[in-house]
Coordinates of C-alpha atoms in Angstrom, one line a residue:
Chain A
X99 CA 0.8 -17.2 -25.8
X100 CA 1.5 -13.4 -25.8
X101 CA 5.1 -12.3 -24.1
X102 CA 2.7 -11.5 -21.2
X103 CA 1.9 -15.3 -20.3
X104 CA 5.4 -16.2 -21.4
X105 CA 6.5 -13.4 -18.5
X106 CA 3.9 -15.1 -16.0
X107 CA 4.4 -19.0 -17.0
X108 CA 4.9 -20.9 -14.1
X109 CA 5.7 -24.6 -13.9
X110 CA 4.4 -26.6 -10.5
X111 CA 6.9 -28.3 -8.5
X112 CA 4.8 -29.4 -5.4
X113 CA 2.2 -27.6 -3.5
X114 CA 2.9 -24.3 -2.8
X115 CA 6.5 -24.3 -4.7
X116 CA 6.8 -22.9 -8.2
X117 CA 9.7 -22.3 -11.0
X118 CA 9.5 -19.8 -13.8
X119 CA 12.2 -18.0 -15.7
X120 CA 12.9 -14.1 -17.0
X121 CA 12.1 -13.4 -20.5
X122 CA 14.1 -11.1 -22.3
X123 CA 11.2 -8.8 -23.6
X124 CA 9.9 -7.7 -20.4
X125 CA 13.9 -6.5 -19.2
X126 CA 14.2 -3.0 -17.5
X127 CA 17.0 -1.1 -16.8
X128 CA 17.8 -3.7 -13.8
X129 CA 16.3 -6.9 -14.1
X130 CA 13.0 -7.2 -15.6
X131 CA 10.5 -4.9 -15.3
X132 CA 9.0 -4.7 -11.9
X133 CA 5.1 -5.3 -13.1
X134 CA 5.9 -8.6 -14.5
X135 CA 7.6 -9.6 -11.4
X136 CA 3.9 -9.0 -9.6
X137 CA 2.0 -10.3 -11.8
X138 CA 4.0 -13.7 -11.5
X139 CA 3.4 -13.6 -7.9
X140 CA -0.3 -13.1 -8.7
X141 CA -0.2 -15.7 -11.2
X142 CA 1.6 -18.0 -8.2
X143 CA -1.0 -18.1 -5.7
X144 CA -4.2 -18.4 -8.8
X145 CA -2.5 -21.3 -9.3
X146 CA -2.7 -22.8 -6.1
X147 CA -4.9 -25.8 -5.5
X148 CA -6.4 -24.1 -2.0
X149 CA -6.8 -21.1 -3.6
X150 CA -9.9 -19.0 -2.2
X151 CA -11.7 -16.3 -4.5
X152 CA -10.2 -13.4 -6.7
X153 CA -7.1 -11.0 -5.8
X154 CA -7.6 -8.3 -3.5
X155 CA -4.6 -7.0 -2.7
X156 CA -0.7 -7.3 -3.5
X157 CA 1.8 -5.7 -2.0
X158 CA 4.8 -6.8 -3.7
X159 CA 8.6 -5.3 -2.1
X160 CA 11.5 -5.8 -4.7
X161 CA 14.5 -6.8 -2.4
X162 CA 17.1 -7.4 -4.8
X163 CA 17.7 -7.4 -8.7
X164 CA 16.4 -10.8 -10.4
X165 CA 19.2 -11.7 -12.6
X166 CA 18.0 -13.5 -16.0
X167 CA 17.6 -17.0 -15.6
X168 CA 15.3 -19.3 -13.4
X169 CA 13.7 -18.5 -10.2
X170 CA 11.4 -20.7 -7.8
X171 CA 8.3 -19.1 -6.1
X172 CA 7.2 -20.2 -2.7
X173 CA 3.6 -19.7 -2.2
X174 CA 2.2 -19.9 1.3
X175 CA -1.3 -19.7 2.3
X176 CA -1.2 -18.3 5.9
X177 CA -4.9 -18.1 7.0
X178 CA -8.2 -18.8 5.2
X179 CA -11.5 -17.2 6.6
X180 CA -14.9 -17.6 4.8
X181 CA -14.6 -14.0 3.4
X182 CA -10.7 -13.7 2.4
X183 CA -7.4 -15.7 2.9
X184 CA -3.8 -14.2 3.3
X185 CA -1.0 -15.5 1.6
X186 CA 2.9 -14.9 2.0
X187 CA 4.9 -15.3 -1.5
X188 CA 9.1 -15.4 -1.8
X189 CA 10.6 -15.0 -5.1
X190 CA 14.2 -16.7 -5.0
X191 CA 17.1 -17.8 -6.9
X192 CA 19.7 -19.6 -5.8
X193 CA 18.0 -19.7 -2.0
X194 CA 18.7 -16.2 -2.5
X195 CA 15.1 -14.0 -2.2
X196 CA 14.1 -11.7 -4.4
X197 CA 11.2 -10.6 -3.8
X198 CA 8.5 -10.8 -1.0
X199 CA 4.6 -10.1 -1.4
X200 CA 1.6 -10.7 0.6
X201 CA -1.7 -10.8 -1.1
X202 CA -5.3 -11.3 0.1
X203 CA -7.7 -13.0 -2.2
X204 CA -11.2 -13.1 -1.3
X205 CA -15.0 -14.1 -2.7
X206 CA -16.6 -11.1 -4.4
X207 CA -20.1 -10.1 -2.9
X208 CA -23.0 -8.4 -4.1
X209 CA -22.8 -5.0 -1.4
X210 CA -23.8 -0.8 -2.2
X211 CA -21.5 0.6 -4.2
X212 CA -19.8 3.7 -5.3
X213 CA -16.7 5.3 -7.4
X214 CA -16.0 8.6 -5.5
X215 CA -13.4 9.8 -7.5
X216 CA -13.9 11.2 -10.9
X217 CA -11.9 9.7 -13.7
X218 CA -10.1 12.3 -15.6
X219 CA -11.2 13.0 -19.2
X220 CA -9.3 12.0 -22.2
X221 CA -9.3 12.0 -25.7
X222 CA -10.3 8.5 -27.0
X223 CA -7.4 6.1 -27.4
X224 CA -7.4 6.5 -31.2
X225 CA -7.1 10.1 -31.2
X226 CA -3.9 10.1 -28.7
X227 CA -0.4 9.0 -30.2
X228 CA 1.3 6.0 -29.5
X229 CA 4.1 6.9 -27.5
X230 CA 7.8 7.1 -27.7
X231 CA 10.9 4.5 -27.1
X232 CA 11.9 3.5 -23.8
X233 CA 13.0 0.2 -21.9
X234 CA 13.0 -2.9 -23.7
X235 CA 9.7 -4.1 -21.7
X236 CA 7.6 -0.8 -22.8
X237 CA 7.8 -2.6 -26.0
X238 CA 4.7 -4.7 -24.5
X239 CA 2.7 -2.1 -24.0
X240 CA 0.7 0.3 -26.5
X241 CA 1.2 3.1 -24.6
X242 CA -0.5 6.6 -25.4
X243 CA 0.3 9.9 -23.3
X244 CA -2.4 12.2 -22.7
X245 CA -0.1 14.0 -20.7
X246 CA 2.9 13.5 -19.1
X247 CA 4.8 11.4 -21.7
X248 CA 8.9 10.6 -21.0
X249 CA 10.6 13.4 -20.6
X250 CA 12.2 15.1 -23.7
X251 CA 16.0 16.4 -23.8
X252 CA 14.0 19.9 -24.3
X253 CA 11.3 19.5 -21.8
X254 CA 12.8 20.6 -18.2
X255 CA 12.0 20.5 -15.0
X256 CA 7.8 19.7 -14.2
X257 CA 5.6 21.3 -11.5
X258 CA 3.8 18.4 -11.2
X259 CA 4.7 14.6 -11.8
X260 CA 0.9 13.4 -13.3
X261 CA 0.9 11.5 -15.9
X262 CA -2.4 10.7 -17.7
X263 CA -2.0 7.6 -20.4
X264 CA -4.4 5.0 -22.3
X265 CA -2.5 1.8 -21.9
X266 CA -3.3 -2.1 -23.5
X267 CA -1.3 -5.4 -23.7
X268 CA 0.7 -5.5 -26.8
X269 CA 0.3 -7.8 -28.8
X270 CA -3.7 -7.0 -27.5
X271 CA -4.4 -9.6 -24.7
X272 CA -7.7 -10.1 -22.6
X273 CA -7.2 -8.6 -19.4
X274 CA -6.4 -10.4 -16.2
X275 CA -5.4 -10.4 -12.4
X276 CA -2.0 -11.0 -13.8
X277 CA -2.3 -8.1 -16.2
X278 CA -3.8 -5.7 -14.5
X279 CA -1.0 -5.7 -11.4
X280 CA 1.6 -5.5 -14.3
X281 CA -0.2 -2.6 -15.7
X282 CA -0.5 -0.3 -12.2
X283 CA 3.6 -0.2 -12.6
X284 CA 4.0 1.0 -15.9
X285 CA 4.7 4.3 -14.9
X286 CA 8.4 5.7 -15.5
X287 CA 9.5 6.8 -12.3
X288 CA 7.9 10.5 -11.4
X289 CA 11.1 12.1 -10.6
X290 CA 11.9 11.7 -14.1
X291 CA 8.9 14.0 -14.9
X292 CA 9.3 16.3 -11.9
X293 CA 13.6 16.6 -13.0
X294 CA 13.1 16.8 -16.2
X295 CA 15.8 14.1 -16.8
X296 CA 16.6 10.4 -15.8
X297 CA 18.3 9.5 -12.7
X298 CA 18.6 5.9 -11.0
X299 CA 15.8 5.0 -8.7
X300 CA 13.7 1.9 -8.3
X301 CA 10.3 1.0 -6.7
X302 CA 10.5 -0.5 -3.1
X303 CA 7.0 -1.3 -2.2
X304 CA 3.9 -2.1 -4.3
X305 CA 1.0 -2.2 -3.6
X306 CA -2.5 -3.0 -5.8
X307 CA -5.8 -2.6 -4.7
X308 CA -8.2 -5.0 -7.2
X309 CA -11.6 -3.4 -7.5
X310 CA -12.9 -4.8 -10.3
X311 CA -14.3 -8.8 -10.2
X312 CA -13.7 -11.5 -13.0
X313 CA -17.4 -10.7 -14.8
X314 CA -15.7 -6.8 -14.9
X315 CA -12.4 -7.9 -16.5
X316 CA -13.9 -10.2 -19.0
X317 CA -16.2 -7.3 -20.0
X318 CA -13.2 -4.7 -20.7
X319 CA -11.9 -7.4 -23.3
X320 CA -8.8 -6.3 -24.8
X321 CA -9.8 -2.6 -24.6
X322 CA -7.7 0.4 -23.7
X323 CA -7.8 1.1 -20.0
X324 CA -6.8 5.0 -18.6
X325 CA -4.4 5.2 -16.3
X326 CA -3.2 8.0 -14.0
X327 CA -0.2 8.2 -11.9
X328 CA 1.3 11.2 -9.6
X329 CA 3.6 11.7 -7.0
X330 CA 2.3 13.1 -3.3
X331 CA 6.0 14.1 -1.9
X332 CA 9.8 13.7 -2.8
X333 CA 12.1 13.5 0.2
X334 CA 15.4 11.6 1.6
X335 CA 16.1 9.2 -0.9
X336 CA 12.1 8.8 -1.5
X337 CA 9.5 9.6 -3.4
X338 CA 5.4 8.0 -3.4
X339 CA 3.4 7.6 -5.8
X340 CA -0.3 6.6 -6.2
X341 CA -2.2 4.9 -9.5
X342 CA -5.7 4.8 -10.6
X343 CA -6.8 2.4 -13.5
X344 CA -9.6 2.8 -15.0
X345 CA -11.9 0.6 -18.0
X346 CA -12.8 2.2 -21.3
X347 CA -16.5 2.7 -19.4
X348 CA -15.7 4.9 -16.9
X349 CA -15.0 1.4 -14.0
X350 CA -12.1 2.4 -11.8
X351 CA -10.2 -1.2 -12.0
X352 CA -7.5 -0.9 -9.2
X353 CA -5.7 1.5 -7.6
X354 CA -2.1 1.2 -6.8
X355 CA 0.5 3.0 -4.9
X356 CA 4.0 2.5 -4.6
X357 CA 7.6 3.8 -2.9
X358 CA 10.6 4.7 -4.8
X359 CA 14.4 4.8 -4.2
X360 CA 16.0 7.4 -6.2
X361 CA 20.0 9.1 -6.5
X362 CA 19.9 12.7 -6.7
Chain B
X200 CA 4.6 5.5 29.9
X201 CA 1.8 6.5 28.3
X202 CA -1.4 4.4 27.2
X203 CA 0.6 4.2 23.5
X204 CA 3.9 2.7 25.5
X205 CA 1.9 0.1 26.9
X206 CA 0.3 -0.9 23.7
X207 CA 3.7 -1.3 21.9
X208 CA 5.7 -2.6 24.7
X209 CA 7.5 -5.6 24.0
X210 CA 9.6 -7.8 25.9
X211 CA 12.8 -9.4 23.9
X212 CA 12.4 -13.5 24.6
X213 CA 15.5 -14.0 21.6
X214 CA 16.9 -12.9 18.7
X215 CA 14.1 -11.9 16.3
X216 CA 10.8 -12.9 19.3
X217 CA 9.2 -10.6 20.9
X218 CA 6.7 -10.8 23.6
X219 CA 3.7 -8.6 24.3
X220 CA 0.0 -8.8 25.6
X221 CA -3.4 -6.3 24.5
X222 CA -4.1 -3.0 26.6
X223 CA -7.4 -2.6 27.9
X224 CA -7.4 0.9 26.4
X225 CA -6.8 -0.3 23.1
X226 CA -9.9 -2.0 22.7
X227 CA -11.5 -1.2 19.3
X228 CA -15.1 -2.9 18.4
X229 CA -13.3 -6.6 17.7
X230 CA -9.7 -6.9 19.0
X231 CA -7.3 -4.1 20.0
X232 CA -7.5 -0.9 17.4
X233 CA -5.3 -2.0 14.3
X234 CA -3.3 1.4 14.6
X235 CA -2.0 0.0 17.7
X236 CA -1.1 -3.2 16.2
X237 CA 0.9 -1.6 13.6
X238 CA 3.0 0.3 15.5
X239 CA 3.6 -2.4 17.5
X240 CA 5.1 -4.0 14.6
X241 CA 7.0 -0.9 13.9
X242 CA 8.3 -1.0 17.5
X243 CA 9.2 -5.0 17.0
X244 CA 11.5 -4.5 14.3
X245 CA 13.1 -0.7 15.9
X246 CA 13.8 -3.7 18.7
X247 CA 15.9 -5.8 16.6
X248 CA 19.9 -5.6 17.3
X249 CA 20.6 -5.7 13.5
X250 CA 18.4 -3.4 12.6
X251 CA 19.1 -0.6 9.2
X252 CA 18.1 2.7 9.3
X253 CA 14.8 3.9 9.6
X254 CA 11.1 3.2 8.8
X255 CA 10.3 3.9 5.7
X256 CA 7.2 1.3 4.4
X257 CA 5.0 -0.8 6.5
X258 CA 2.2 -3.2 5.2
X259 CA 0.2 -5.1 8.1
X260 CA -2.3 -7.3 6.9
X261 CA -5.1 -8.6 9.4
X262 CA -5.8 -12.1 9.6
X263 CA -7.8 -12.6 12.0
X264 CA -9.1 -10.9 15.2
X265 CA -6.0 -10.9 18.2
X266 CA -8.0 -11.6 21.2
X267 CA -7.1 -10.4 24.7
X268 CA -4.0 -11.7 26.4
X269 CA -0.5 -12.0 25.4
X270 CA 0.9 -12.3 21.9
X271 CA 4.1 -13.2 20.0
X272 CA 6.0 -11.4 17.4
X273 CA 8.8 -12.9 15.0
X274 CA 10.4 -10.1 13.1
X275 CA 13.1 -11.6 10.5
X276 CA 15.2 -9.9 8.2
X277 CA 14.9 -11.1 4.8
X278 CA 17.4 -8.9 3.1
X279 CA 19.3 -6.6 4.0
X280 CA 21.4 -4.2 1.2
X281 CA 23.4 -0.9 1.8
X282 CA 20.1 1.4 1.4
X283 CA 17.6 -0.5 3.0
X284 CA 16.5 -3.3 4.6
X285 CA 13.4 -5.8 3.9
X286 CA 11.3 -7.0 6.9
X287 CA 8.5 -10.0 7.1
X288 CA 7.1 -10.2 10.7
X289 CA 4.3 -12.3 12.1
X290 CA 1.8 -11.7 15.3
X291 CA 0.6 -14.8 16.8
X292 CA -1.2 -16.0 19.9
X293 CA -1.3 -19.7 20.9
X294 CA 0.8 -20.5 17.4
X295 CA -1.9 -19.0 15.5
X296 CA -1.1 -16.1 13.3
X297 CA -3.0 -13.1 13.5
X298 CA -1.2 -10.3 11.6
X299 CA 1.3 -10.5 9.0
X300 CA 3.9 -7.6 7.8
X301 CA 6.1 -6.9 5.6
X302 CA 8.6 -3.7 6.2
X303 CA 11.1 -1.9 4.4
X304 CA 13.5 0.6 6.4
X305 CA 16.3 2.6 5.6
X306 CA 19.2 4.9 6.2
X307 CA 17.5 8.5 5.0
X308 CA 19.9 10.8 2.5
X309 CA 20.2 14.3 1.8
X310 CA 18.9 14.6 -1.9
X311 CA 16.0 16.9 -3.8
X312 CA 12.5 17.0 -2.2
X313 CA 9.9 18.5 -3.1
X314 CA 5.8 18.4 -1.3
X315 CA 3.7 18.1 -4.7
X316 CA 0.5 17.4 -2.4
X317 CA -0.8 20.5 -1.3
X318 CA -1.7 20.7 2.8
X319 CA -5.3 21.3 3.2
X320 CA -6.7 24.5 4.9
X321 CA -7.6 24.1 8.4
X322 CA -8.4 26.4 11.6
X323 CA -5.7 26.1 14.3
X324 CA -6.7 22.8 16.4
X325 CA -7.3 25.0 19.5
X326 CA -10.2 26.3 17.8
X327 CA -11.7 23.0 16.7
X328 CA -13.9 21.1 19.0
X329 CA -12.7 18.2 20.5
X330 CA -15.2 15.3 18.7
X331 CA -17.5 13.1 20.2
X332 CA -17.7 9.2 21.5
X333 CA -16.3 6.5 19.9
X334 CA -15.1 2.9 20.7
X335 CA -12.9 2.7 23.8
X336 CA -9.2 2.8 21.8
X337 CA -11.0 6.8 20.6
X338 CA -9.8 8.1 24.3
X339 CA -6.1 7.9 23.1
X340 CA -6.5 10.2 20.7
X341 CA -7.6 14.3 21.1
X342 CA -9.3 14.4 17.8
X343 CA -10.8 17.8 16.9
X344 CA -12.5 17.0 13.5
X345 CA -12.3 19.9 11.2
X346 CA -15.0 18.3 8.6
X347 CA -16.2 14.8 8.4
X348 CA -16.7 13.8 12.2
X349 CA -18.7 10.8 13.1
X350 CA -21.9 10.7 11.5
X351 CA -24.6 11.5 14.0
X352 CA -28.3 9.8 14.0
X353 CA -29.5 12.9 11.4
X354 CA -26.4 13.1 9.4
X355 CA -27.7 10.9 6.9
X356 CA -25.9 9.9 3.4
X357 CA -23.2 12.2 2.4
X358 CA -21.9 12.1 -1.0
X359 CA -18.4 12.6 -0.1
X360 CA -15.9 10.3 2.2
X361 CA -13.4 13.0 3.4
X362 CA -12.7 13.5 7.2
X363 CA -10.5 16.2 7.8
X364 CA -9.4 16.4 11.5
X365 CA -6.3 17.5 13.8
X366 CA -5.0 15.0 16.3
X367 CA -2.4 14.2 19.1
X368 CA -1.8 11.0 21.4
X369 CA -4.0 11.5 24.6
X370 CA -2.2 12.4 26.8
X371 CA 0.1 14.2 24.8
X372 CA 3.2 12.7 23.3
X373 CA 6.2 13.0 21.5
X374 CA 5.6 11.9 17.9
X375 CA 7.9 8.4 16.7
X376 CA 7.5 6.2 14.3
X377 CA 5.4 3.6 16.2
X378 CA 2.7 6.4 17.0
X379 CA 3.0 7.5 13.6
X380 CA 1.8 4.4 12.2
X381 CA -1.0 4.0 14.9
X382 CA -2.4 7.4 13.5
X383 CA -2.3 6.6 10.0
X384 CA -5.5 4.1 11.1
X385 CA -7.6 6.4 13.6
X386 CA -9.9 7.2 10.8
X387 CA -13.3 5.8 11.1
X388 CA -14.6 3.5 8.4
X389 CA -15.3 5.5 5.3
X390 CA -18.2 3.8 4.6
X391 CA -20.2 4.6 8.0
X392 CA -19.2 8.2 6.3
X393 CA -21.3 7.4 3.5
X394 CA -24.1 5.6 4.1
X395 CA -24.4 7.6 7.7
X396 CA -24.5 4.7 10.0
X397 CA -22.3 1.9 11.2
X398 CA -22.2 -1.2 9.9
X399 CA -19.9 -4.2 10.3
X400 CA -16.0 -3.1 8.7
X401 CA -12.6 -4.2 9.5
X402 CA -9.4 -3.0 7.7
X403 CA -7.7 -6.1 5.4
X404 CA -4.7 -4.5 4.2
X405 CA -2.7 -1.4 5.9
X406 CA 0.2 0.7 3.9
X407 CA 2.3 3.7 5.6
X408 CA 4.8 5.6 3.8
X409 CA 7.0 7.0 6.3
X410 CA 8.7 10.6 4.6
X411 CA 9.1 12.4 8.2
X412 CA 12.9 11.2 9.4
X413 CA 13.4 10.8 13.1
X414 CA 14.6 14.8 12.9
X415 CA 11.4 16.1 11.6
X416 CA 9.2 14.0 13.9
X417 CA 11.5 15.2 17.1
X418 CA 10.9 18.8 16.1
X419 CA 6.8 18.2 16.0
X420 CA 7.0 17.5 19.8
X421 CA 3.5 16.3 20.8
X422 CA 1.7 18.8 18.9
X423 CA -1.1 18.2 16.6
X424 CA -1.1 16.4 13.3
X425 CA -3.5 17.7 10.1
X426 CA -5.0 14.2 9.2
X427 CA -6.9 13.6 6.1
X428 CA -8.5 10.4 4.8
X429 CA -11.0 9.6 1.5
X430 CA -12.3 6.5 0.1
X431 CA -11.7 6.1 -4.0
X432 CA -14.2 3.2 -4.5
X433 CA -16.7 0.9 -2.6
X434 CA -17.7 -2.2 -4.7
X435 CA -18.4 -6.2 -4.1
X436 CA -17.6 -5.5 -0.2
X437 CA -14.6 -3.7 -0.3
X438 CA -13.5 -0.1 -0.4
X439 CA -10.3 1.6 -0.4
X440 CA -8.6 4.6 1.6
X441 CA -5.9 7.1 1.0
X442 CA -4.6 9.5 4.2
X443 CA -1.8 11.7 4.6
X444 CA -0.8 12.9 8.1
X445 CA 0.3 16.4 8.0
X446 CA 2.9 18.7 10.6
X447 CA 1.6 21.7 12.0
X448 CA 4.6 23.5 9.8
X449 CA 2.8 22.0 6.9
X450 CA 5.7 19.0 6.0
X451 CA 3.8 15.7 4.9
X452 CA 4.9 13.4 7.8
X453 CA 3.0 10.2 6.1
X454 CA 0.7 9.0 3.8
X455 CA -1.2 5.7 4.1
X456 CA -3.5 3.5 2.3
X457 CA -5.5 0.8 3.3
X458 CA -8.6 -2.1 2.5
X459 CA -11.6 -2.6 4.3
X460 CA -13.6 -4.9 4.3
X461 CA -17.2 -4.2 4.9
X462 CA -20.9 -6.0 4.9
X463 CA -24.2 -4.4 3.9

């Protein structure tokens, strides 16, 4: 058991109801770290009995902080079809929700293929440095910049909010479903980069796109996967930001995008 | 009322239920054009007498096919906190549900902004040709495609996704946040892009990031919108698609992502 399955263990209360608990290590700023939250909600509805082929999409929305403690997931399974199903997921505590996702899982199938975009080049992981402190969850995380590493007290304001990172489980874990929707939010929050300097802000809406299948996953191991994130505009209160993962081989895993709240 | 009122009207049967029924004009190969069915879930919660603040995400999953005749919304507020409010609404005809959402929206605050995205280059849309046929729900739209149109019998394979193209609701009206959300979808399947012919596709899974306010959309009038749209990957059935929906001043209005499903 690494301190990503102890973030993602779930005990069954009946069909469709779940309890789990925060674990210190993954703990953000507020409440735990926002990846571990969806990857319990993927981990939720794998472990349903009527569950129906492999993630395809999550779109978690982070309504209020998760305090440390217990929390019960409600996992409903709206519609099935023969080539997906659609399933509606609460996060509560004390009757009191959390967080709300909907996901679609489906069957894989054997169709033409393509990866239009090109994944950006990179030194291999060995040759990048690990990088620096952060929140108490980064711990989990052997994290190495390529570019666009946490903002220094000497670094200043940022044209541009990319970040370009080779990122793996720590302690090294097989990747998963559950991993990999953890691992499209390990981005610090771009306005950071853009500012030059931290600021409160906090994602809204998640959203993860799985690409890869089980056979794809199980082939990338415990290996170091590249991961790219960037901002598209800062207004209002707001900023976007969209998330390419990709395996050690070149496979884009999942793409990700996500809305922020930030104070400034 | 214009052929977009009708497809988003809604009749109030209680707190939280909404009434409505398909447009003829709306009709997209299967069902009613999903754009239409987003915005009417955009209009559903605007509806609501305890509604926060603004649009500011949207994710609209697609169940199943809404067939023609009248349909029911329920629109509830899950949470709702001093900067924002957290939305899960549900289409359904004949107790069946058909679409699902979840929305976030949101007073908007003065704070820094910044467009890191840059606007692609495009001819004024008076000197773009209006494009060709399409599926019924097509003729609400005066699309003038800049690259990327419809793939024609001799097209054949392309190696690149991208449509670029400028578009307005036909007839021409003021931009909200209901049509908004209907444009984010008018792109045809990326795939038929690809491959150069149609083949059996249905979007899964619909994001819109909202950055316009309702200030910035009032000052675009009916004019025409810069839309962009590209696929990322196609694999095991499934691709993915990014969009942003540009002013005619240049400010990012929206950007949008979304799943398809596809066979072949």
């Amino acid at each position: 058991m690494t301190v990503l399955d102890n973030g993602i263990a779930l005990e069954r209360i009946e069909d469709g109801v779940l309890r789990g608990r925060t674990v210190p290590e993954w703990a953000n700023m507020v409440g735990p770290f926002g990846g571990i939250t969806a990857a319990v909600l993927v981990r939720a509805i794998e472990l349903q009995s009527d569950v129906h082929g492999q993630p395809v999409a999550l779109t978690a929305n982070y309504l209020a902080p998760i305090v440390d403690g217990p929390f019960e997931i409600s996992a409903r399974a709206v519609r099935t079809n023969r080539t997906n199903q659609h399933w509606y997921v609460e996060l509560s505590q004390d009757r009191e929700v959390k967080t709300t996702a909907t996901a679609v899982f489906g069957p894989r199938r054997d169709t033409w293929g393509d990866t239009e975009l090109v994944r950006p080049s990179a030194p291999a992981p060995e040759d990048v440095p690990a990088g620096g402190a952060g929140p108490t969850w980064m711990s989990n995380y052997d994290m190495r910049y390529v570019t666009g590493g946490i903002p220094g007290e000497t670094d200043g304001e940022s044209d541009s909010s990319e970040t370009l990172l080779w990122l793996r489980d720590n302690p090294a874990r097989p990747w998963d479903f559950a991993s990999l929707a953890a691992a499209c939010d390990v981005f610090y929050p771009r306005v950071f980069r853009r500012l030059g300097r931290m600021l409160p802000a906090g994602t809204i809406s998640f959203t993860v796109y799985f690409h890869a299948d089980t056979e794809t996953l199980a082939a990338q191991g415990t290996g170091h996967v590249l991961a790219r994130a960037r901002a598209q505009q800062f207004s209002a209160g707001h900023f976007d930001q969209s998330a390419q993962l990709w395996a050690t081989d070149g496979a884009l895993l999942a793409t990700s995008h996500q809305i922020v709240y930030f104070k400034g």
